[in-house]
């Protein structure tokens, strides 16, 4: 076995990797800037899948000599374009929106855990309590609601700031579909 070839296979491969890295990095930044803030926002599952695909594409461009830089950049553009199209369509078409975005869920309300929602979302009391502590609360009585948002983050709303709860009107009462 040629041990030198394991660590160094020639200057051409290194030069290709450097050029591909610089070019694809700049190209990815341009594509993301053109696509808008949504591509860089907190991720729902749909955005997460696109982000993973972009990372995989970048790795393939950098490390595979079988993929030309132009092909990789085309893949970047196509992934971002498809994300943009699906996001636009989901704003206009409710069935698609429900398919690609999860709904927020109330996990805790005025001292009571919503066990059904927690079971459906695979969230434990310990995780809800951690979210409450993270927001600076020392007991359940200070908390009006804990909501699991569609991006997987927790929103903790204090009793003293709960108001009429109108911000919860967009949170469905029925269980969210799995997925």
Coordinates of C-alpha atoms in Angstrom, one line a residue, residues 31-175:
X31 CA -27.5 32.3 -4.0
X32 CA -28.6 32.5 -0.4
X33 CA -28.6 36.3 -0.5
X34 CA -30.7 36.3 -3.6
X35 CA -33.1 33.8 -2.1
X36 CA -33.8 36.0 0.9
X37 CA -33.9 35.7 4.7
X38 CA -36.1 32.6 4.7
X39 CA -33.2 30.4 3.8
X40 CA -31.3 31.6 6.8
X41 CA -34.1 31.7 9.3
X42 CA -34.9 29.3 12.1
X43 CA -35.5 26.1 10.4
X44 CA -38.7 24.1 10.1
X45 CA -38.4 20.5 8.9
X46 CA -38.7 21.6 5.2
X47 CA -35.9 24.2 5.5
X48 CA -33.8 21.8 7.5
X49 CA -33.9 19.2 4.7
X50 CA -32.9 21.8 2.1
X51 CA -30.0 23.0 4.4
X52 CA -28.8 19.4 4.7
X53 CA -29.0 18.9 1.0
X54 CA -27.1 22.1 0.4
X55 CA -24.3 20.9 2.8
X56 CA -24.2 17.6 1.1
X57 CA -24.0 19.2 -2.3
X58 CA -21.2 21.5 -1.1
X59 CA -19.2 18.5 0.2
X60 CA -19.7 16.7 -3.1
X61 CA -18.5 19.7 -5.1
X62 CA -15.4 20.0 -2.9
X63 CA -14.4 16.3 -2.7
X64 CA -15.7 14.6 -5.8
X65 CA -13.8 15.1 -9.0
X66 CA -16.8 13.5 -10.8
X67 CA -18.9 16.6 -10.2
X68 CA -18.0 19.7 -12.1
X69 CA -18.3 23.0 -10.4
X70 CA -21.0 24.2 -12.8
X71 CA -23.1 21.1 -12.0
X72 CA -22.7 21.8 -8.3
X73 CA -23.7 25.4 -8.6
X74 CA -26.7 24.3 -10.7
X75 CA -27.7 22.0 -7.9
X76 CA -27.4 25.0 -5.4
X77 CA -29.6 27.1 -7.6
X78 CA -32.1 24.4 -8.1
X79 CA -32.4 23.5 -4.4
X80 CA -32.9 27.2 -3.4
X81 CA -35.3 27.8 -6.3
X82 CA -37.4 24.7 -5.3
X83 CA -37.4 25.9 -1.7
X84 CA -38.6 29.3 -2.8
X85 CA -41.3 27.9 -5.1
X86 CA -42.6 25.5 -2.4
X87 CA -42.5 28.3 0.3
X88 CA -44.5 30.6 -2.0
X89 CA -47.0 27.9 -2.9
X90 CA -47.4 27.0 0.8
X91 CA -48.4 30.6 1.6
X92 CA -51.2 30.4 -1.0
X93 CA -52.3 26.7 -0.7
X94 CA -53.3 25.4 2.7
X95 CA -52.9 21.7 2.0
X96 CA -49.3 22.2 0.9
X97 CA -48.6 24.4 4.0
X98 CA -50.0 21.7 6.3
X99 CA -47.9 19.1 4.5
X100 CA -44.5 20.9 4.8
X101 CA -44.9 22.9 8.0
X102 CA -45.8 21.6 11.4
X103 CA -48.3 23.6 13.5
X104 CA -47.4 25.1 16.9
X105 CA -48.7 23.2 19.9
X106 CA -49.6 24.4 23.4
X107 CA -47.7 22.1 25.8
X108 CA -48.5 23.9 29.1
X109 CA -51.4 26.1 30.0
X110 CA -52.0 27.9 33.3
X111 CA -50.3 25.3 35.5
X112 CA -51.4 22.2 33.6
X113 CA -49.3 20.1 31.2
X114 CA -51.1 19.2 27.9
X115 CA -50.2 15.5 28.1
X116 CA -51.8 14.6 24.8
X117 CA -49.8 17.3 22.9
X118 CA -46.6 16.4 24.7
X119 CA -47.1 12.7 23.9
X120 CA -47.9 13.5 20.2
X121 CA -44.8 15.8 20.0
X122 CA -42.6 13.4 22.0
X123 CA -41.8 16.1 24.6
X124 CA -41.3 15.4 28.3
X125 CA -42.1 17.5 31.4
X126 CA -38.4 17.8 31.9
X127 CA -38.0 19.5 28.5
X128 CA -40.9 21.9 29.2
X129 CA -39.5 22.7 32.6
X130 CA -36.1 23.4 31.1
X131 CA -37.7 25.9 28.6
X132 CA -39.5 27.5 31.6
X133 CA -36.2 27.8 33.5
X134 CA -34.3 29.0 30.5
X135 CA -36.8 32.0 30.3
X136 CA -36.0 32.8 33.9
X137 CA -39.1 31.4 35.7
X138 CA -38.8 29.5 39.0
X139 CA -42.2 28.0 39.2
X140 CA -45.2 27.0 37.0
X141 CA -47.6 29.5 38.6
X142 CA -45.7 32.4 36.8
X143 CA -46.3 30.8 33.4
X144 CA -49.4 31.1 31.3
X145 CA -48.4 29.1 28.3
X146 CA -45.6 27.1 26.9
X147 CA -45.9 26.6 23.1
X148 CA -43.8 24.3 20.9
X149 CA -43.3 26.4 17.8
X150 CA -43.2 25.1 14.3
X151 CA -39.4 25.5 14.2
X152 CA -39.0 23.3 17.3
X153 CA -38.3 26.2 19.7
X154 CA -40.3 26.8 22.9
X155 CA -42.2 30.1 23.6
X156 CA -42.9 30.8 27.2
X157 CA -45.5 33.4 28.0
X158 CA -45.6 34.8 31.5
X159 CA -49.0 35.1 33.4
X160 CA -48.4 38.8 33.9
X161 CA -48.0 39.3 30.2
X162 CA -50.6 36.8 29.0
X163 CA -53.3 39.4 28.2
X164 CA -56.2 37.9 26.4
X165 CA -54.2 35.1 24.8
X166 CA -55.0 36.4 21.3
X167 CA -51.5 35.4 20.1
X168 CA -52.6 31.8 20.5
X169 CA -55.4 32.1 18.0
X170 CA -53.1 30.7 15.3
X171 CA -52.3 27.6 17.5
X172 CA -54.7 24.8 16.6
X173 CA -56.7 23.0 19.4
X174 CA -56.6 19.7 17.6
X175 CA -53.6 17.5 17.5

